Tab-separated table of C-alpha atoms and ligand atoms in Angstrom:
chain	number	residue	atom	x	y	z
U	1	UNK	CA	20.955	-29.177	2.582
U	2	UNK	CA	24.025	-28.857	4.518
U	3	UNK	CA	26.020	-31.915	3.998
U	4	UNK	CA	28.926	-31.446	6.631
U	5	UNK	CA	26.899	-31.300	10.130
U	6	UNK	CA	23.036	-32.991	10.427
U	7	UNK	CA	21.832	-32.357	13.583
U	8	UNK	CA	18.359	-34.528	13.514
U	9	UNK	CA	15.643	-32.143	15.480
U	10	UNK	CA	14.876	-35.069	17.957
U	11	UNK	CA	18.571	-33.843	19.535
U	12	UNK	CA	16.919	-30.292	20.721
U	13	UNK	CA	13.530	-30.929	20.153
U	14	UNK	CA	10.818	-28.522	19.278
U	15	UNK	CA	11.547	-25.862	22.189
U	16	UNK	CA	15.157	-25.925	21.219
U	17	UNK	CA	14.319	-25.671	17.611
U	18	UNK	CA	12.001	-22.820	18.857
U	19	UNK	CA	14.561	-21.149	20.979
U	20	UNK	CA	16.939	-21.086	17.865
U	21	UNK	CA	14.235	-19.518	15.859
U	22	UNK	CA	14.321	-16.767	18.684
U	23	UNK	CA	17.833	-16.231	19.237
U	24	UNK	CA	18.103	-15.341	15.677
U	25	UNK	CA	15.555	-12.977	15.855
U	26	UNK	CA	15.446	-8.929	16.200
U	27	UNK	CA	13.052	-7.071	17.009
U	28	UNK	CA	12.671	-3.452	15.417
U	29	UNK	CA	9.408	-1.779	15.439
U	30	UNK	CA	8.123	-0.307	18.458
U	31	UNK	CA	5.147	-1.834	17.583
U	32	UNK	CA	6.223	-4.956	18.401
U	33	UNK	CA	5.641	-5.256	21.974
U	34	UNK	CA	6.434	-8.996	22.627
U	35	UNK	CA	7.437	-11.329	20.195
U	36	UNK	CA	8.392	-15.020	20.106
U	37	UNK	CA	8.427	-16.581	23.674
U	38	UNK	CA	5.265	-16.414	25.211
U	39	UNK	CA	1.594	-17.990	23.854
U	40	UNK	CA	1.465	-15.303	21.946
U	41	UNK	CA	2.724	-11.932	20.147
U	42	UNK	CA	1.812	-8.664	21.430
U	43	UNK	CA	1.255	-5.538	19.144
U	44	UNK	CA	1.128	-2.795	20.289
U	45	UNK	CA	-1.635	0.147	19.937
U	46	UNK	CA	-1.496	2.455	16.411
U	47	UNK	CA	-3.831	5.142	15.155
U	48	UNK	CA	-3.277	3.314	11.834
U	49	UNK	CA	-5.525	0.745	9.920
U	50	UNK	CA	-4.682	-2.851	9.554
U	51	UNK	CA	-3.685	-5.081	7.042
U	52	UNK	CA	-3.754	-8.882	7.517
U	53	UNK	CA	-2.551	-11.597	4.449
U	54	UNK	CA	-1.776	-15.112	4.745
U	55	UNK	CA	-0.168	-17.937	2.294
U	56	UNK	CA	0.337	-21.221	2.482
U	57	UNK	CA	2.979	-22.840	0.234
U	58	UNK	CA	3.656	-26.404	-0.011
U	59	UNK	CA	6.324	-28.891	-1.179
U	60	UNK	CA	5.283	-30.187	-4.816
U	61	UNK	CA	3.080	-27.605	-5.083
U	62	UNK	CA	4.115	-24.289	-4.938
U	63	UNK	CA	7.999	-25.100	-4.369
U	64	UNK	CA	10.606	-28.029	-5.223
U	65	UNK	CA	13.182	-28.204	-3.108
U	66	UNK	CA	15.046	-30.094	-5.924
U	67	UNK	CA	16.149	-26.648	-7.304
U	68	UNK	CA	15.029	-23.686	-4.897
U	69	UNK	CA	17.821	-23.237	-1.975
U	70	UNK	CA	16.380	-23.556	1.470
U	71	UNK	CA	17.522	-20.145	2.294
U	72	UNK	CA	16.052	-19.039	-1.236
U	73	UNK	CA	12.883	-20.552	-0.152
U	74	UNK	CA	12.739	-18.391	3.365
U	75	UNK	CA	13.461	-15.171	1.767
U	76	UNK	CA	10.343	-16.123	-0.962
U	77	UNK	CA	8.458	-16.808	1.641
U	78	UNK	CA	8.291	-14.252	3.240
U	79	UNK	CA	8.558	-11.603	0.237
U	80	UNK	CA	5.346	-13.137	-1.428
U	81	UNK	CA	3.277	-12.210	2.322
U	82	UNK	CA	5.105	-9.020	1.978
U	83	UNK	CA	3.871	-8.341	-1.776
U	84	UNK	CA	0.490	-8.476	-0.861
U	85	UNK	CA	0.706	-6.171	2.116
U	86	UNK	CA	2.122	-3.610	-0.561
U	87	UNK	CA	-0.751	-4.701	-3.018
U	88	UNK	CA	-3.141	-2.575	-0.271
U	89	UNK	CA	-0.304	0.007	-0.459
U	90	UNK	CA	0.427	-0.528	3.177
U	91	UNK	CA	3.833	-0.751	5.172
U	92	UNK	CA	4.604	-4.435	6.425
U	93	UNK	CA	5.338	-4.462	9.917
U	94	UNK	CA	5.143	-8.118	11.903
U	95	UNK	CA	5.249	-11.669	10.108
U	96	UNK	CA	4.266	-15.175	12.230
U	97	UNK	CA	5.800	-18.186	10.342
U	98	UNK	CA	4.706	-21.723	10.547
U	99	UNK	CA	6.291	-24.815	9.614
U	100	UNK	CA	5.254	-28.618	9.433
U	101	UNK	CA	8.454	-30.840	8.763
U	102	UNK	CA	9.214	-34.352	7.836
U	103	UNK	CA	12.313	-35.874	9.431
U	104	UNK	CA	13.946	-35.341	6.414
U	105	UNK	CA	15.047	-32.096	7.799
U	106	UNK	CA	17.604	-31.528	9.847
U	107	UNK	CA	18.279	-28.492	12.399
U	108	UNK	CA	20.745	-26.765	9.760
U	109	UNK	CA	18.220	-26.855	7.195
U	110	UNK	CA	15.875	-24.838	9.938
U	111	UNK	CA	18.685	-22.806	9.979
U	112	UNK	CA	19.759	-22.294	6.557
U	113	UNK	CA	15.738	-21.641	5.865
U	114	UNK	CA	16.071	-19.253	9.007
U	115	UNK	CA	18.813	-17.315	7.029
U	116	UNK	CA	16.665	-16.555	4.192
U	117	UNK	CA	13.300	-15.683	6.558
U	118	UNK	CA	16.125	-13.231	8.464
U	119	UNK	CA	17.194	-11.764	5.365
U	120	UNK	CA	14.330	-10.644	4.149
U	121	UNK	CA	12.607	-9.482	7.250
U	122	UNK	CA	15.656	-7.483	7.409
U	123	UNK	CA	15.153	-6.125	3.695
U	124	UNK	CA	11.845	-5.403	4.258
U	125	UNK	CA	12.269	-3.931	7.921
U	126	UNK	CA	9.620	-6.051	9.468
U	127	UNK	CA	9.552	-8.324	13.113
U	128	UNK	CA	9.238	-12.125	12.800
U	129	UNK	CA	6.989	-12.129	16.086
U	130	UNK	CA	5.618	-15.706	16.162
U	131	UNK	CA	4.717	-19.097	14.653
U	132	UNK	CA	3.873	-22.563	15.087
U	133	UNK	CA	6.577	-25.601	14.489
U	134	UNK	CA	5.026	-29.154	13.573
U	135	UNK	CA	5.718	-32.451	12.289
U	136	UNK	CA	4.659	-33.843	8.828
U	137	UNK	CA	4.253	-36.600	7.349
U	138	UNK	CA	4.911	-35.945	3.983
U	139	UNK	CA	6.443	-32.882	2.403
U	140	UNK	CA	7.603	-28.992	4.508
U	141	UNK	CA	4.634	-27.313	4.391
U	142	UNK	CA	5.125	-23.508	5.095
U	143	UNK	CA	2.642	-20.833	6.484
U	144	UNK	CA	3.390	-17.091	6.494
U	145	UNK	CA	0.796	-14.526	7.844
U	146	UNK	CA	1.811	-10.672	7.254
U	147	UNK	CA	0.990	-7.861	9.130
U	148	UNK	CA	1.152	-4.161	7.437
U	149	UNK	CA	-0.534	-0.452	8.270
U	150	UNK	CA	-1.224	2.714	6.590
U	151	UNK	CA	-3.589	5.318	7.013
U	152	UNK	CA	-6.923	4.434	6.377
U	153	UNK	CA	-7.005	7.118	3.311
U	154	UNK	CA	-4.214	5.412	1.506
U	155	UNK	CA	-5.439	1.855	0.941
U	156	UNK	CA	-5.734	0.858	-2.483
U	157	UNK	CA	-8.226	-1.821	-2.851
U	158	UNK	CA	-9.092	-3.758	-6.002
U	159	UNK	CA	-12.688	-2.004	-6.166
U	160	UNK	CA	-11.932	1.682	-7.290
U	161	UNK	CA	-10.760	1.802	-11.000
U	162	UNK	CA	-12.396	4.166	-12.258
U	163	UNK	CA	-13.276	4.725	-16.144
U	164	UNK	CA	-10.240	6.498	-18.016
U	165	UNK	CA	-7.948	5.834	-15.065
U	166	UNK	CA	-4.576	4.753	-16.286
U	167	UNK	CA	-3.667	1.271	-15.819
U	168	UNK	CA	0.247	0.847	-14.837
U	169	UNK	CA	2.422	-1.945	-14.037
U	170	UNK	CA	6.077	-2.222	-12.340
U	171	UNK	CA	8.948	-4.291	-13.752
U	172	UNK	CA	8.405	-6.757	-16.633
U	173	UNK	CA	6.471	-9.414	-16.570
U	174	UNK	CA	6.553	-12.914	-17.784
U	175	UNK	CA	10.430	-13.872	-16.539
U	176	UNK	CA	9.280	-15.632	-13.832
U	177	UNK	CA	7.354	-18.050	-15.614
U	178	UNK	CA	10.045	-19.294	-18.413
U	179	UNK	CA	12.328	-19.210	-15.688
U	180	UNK	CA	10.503	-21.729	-13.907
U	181	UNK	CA	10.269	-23.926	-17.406
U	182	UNK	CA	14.052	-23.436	-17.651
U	183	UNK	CA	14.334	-24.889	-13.647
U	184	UNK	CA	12.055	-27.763	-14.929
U	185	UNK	CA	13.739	-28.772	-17.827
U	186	UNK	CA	17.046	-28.955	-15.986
U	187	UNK	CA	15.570	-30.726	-13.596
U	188	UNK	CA	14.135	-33.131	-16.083
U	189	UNK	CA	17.663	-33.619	-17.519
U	190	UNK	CA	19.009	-34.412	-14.238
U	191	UNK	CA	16.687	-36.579	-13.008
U	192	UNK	CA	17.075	-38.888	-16.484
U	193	UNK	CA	21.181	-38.995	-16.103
U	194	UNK	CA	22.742	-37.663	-12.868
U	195	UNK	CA	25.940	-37.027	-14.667
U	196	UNK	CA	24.294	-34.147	-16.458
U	197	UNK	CA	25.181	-30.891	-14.507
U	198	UNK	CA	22.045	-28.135	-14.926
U	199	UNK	CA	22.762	-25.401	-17.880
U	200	UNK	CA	21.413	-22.102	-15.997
U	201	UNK	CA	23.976	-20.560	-16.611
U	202	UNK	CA	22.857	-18.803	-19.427
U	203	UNK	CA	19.320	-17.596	-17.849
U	204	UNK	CA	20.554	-15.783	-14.794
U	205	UNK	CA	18.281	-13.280	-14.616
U	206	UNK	CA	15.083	-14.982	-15.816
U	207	UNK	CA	15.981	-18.355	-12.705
U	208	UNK	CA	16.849	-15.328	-10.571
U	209	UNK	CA	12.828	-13.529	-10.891
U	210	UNK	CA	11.591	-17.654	-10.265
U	211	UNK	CA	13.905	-17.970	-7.176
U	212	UNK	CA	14.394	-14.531	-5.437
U	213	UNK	CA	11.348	-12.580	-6.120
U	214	UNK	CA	11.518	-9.217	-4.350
U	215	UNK	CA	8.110	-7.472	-3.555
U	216	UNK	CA	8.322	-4.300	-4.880
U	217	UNK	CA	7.843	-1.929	-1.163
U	218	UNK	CA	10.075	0.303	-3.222
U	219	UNK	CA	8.167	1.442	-5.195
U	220	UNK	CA	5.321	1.897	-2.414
U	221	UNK	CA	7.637	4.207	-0.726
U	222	UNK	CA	8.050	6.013	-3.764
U	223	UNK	CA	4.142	6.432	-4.280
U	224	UNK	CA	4.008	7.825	-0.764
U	225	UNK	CA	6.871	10.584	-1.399
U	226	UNK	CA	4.581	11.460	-4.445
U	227	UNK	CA	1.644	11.468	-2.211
U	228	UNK	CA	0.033	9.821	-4.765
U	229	UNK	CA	-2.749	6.782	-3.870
U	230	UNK	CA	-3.345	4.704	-6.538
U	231	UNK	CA	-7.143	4.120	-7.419
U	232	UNK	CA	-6.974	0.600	-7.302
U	233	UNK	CA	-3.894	-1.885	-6.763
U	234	UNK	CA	-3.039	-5.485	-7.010
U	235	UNK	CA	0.181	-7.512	-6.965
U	236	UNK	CA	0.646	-9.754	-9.924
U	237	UNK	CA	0.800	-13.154	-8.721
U	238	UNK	CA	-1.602	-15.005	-11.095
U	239	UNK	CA	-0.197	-13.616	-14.491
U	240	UNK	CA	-1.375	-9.811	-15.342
U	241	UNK	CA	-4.768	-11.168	-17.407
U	242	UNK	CA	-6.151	-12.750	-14.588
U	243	UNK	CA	-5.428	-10.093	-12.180
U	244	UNK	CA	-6.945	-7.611	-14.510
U	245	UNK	CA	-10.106	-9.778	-14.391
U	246	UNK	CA	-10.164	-8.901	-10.489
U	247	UNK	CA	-9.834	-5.770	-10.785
U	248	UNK	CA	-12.437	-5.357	-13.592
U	249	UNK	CA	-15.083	-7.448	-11.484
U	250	UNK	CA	-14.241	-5.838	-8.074
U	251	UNK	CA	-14.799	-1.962	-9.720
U	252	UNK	CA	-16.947	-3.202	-12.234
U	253	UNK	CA	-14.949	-1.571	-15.619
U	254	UNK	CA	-13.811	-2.989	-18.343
U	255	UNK	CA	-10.182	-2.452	-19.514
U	256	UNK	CA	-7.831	-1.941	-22.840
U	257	UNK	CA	-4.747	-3.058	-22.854
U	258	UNK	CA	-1.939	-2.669	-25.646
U	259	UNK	CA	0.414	-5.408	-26.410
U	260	UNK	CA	3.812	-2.940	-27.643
U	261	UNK	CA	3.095	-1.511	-24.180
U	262	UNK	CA	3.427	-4.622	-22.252
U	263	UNK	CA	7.037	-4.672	-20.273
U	264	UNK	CA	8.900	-7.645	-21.331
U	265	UNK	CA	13.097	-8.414	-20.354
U	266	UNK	CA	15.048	-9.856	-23.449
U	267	UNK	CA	15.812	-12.894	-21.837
U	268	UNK	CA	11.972	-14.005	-21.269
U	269	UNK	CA	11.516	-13.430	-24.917
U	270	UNK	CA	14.185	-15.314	-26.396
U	271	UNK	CA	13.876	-17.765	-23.739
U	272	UNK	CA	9.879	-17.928	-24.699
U	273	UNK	CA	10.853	-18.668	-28.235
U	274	UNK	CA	13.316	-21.105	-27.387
U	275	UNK	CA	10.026	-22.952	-25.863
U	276	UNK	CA	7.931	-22.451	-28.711
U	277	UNK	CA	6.047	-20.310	-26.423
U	278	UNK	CA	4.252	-17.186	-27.445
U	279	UNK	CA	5.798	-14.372	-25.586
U	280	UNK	CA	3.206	-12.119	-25.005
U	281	UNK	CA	1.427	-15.742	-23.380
U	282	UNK	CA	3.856	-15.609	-21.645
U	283	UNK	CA	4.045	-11.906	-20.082
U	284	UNK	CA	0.175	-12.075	-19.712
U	285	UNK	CA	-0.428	-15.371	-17.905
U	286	UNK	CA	3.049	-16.355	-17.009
U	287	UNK	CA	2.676	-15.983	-13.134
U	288	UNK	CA	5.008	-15.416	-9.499
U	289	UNK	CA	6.714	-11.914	-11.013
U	290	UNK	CA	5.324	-10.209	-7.401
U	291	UNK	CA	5.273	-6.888	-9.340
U	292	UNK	CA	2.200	-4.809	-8.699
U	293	UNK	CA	-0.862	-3.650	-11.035
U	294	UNK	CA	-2.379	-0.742	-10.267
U	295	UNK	CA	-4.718	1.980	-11.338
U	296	UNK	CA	-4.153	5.609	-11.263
U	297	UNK	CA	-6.397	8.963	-12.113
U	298	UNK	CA	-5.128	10.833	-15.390
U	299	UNK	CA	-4.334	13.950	-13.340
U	300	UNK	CA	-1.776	11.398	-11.321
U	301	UNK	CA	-0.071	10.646	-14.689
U	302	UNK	CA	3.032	13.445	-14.303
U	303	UNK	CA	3.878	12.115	-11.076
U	304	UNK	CA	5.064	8.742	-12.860
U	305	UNK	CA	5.252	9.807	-16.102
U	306	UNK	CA	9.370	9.804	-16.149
U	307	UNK	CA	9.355	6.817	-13.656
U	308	UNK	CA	12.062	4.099	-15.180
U	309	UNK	CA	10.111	0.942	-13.747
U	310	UNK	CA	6.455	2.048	-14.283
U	311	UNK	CA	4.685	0.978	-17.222
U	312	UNK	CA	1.769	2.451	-18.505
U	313	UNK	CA	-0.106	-0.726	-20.604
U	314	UNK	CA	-3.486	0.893	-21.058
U	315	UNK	CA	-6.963	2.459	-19.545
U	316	UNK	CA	-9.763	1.375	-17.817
U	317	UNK	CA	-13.514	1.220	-20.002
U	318	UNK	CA	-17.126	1.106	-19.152
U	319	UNK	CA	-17.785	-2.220	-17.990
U	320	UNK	CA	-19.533	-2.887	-21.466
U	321	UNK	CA	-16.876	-2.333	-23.459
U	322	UNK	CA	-15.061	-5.376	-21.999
U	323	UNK	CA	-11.530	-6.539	-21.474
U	324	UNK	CA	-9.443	-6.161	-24.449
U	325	UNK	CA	-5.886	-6.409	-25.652
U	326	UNK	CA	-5.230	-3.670	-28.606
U	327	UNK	CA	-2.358	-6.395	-30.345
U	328	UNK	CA	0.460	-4.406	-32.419
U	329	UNK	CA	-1.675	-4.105	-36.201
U	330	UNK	CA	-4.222	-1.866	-34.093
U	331	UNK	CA	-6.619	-5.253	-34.051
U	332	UNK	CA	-8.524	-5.025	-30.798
U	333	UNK	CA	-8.722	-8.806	-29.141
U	334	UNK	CA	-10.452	-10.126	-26.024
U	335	UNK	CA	-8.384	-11.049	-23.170
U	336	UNK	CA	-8.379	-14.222	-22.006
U	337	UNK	CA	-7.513	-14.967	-18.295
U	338	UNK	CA	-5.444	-18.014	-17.917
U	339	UNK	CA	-4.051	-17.799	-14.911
U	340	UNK	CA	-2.467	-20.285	-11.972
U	341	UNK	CA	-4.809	-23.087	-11.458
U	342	UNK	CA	-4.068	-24.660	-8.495
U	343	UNK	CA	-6.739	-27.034	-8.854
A	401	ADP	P1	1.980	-23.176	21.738
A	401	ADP	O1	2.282	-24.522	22.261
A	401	ADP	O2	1.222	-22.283	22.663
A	401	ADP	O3	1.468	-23.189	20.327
A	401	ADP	P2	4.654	-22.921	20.857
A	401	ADP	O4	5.514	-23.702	21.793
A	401	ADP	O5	4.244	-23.512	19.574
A	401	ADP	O6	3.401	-22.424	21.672
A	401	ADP	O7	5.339	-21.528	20.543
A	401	ADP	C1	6.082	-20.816	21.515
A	401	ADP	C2	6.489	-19.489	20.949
A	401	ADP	O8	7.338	-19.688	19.822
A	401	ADP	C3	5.324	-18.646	20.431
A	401	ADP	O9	5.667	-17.293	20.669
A	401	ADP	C4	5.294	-18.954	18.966
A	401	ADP	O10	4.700	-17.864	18.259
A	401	ADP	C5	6.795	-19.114	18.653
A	401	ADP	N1	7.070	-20.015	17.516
A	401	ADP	C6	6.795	-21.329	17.405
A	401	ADP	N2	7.220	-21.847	16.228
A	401	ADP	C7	7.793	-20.818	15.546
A	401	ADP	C8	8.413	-20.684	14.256
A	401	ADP	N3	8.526	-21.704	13.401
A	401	ADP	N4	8.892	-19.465	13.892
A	401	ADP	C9	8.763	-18.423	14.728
A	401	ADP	N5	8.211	-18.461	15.944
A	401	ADP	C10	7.715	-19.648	16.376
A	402	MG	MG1	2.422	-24.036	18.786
């Protein structure tokens, strides 16, 4: 938080705080017919279907505020309601945000969290059009709800894999995950003698996929140049195992998987062995990468097939044949769906 001004919210009060909110705010799709100001946004008409996504993320629990920058935090936030507009392979368009703060927060944090929420809707060319502002009691508690479209024909829900569909993923996986053990450990370090300054230094890009996650809309853009609608599609939030075991229960397949084609960045494996982690673990339940998981038929496959960030880990099976990984010696292993648990 901003240590040279602290306005305390009590000085504008909720309307002013709102009015700031607004003032920072563009509007940019013509869609977006009235936006923060009134008791509600209005969207206008489109000959286009739908898509509607919400998450809630709280302090403690799915952020600490102890290493993620506020402005960090409102660009995440924002990019993880915009990943799973993409997961339906639709275009995000409008975004309501709701906050509950303590009065630990002062207007510039607002602000500085503003910055990041600004950013992104401007990276992701979508209309912050409403919200709700609150007080809490304990920790900020932070509620996106995304908005996207496409034509009805190209939404990729997690119920068509079909058998001997090819089963791709973008970016690498697992970073996310040892990044975050890397952010705890500092932590840790700090928290037992002040005087210690955090050594992230040498995991910049691994702290960078834990803090800035960007959804991957660029590659949805692509897929629409290609005209080419993937069978089934997911983004990986969970950790790739688990949100394989969606997809395999939602089209009722099975899947095989090989572990020398699973995409993993140097820096997660070394850092994974630095842990005493297992890297593969790692890239198949390590979770918060926001790249996507998709399905696609074989005749699809030269449309990707050069692609630099698309991975091709496997195929889908008859449901009977299960969910397997095929590790490097050719041994063929059932997967086993770790996964968040929040609970
Ligand atoms: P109400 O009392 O009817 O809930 P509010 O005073 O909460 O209305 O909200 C007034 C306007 O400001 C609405 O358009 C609402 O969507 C918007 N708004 C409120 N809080 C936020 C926020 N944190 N971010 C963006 N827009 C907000
Ligand atoms: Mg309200």
């Amino acid at each position: 938080m901003d240590k040279e001004q602290r306005t305390e919210i009590e000085t504008i009060g909720e309307f002013g705080l709102i009015d700031l909110i607004r003032k920072n705010t563009t509007l940019k799709h013509p869609g977006s017919l009235k936006g923060i100001g009134d008791d509600a946004a209005v969207l206008g008409p489109t000959d286009l279907v739908r898509v509607v996504t919400t998450d809630m993320l709280l302090e403690g629990v799915h952020f600490d505020l102890s290493y993620i920058p506020l402005k960090h935090l409102g660009f995440k936030a924002v990019a993880v309601n915009v990943s799973d507009v993409a997961a339906m392979n639709a275009i995000p368009t409008q975004v309501t945000i709701s906050i509950a703060l303590s009065n630990r927060f002062s207007v510039e944090a607002v602000e500085t969290f503003y910055e990041g929420v600004n950013l992104a809707a401007e990276h992701y060319n979508i209309d912050v059009v409403g919200g709700d502002t609150t007080a809490s009691r304990s920790g900020l508690v932070i509620s996106i709800t995304a908005i996207g479209e496409a034509k009805k024909e190209q939404i990729s829900y997690r119920s068509g894999a079909k058998v001997n569909d090819i089963i791709c993923v973008t970016g690498d996986l697992g970073g996310a995950f040892m990044g975050l053990q890397v952010l705890e450990r500092e932590k840790q370090v700090f928290l037992s003698d002040p005087n210690m300054q955090p050594k992230l230094d040498a995991y910049p890009y691994i702290t960078g996929r834990q803090l800035k996650p960007d959804a991957r809309m660029d590659i949805i853009h692509e897929l629409r140049e290609l005209g080419l609608v993937p069978s089934s599609m997911m983004d990986i939030s969970d950790g790739l195992a688990s949100e394989l075991f969606h997809i395999c229960k939602a089209s009722d397949v099975g899947v095989a998987i090989y572990e020398d084609k699973l995409p993993m960045d140097k820096q997660t494996y070394d850092t994974a062995l630095e842990f005493n982690l297992d890297p593969i673990t790692c890239v198949l339940n390590g979770g918060e990468d926001y790249e996507l998981l998709f399905t696609i038929d074989q005749k699809d496959f030269p449309k990707l097939e050069k692609h630099p960030d698309i991975h091709f880990i496997g195929h889908v099976t008859a449901p009977d044949e299960g969910k397997l990984l095929i590790t490097k010696n050719q041994t063929a292993v059932a997967l086993k769906a770790q996964g968040w648990k929040h609970f």
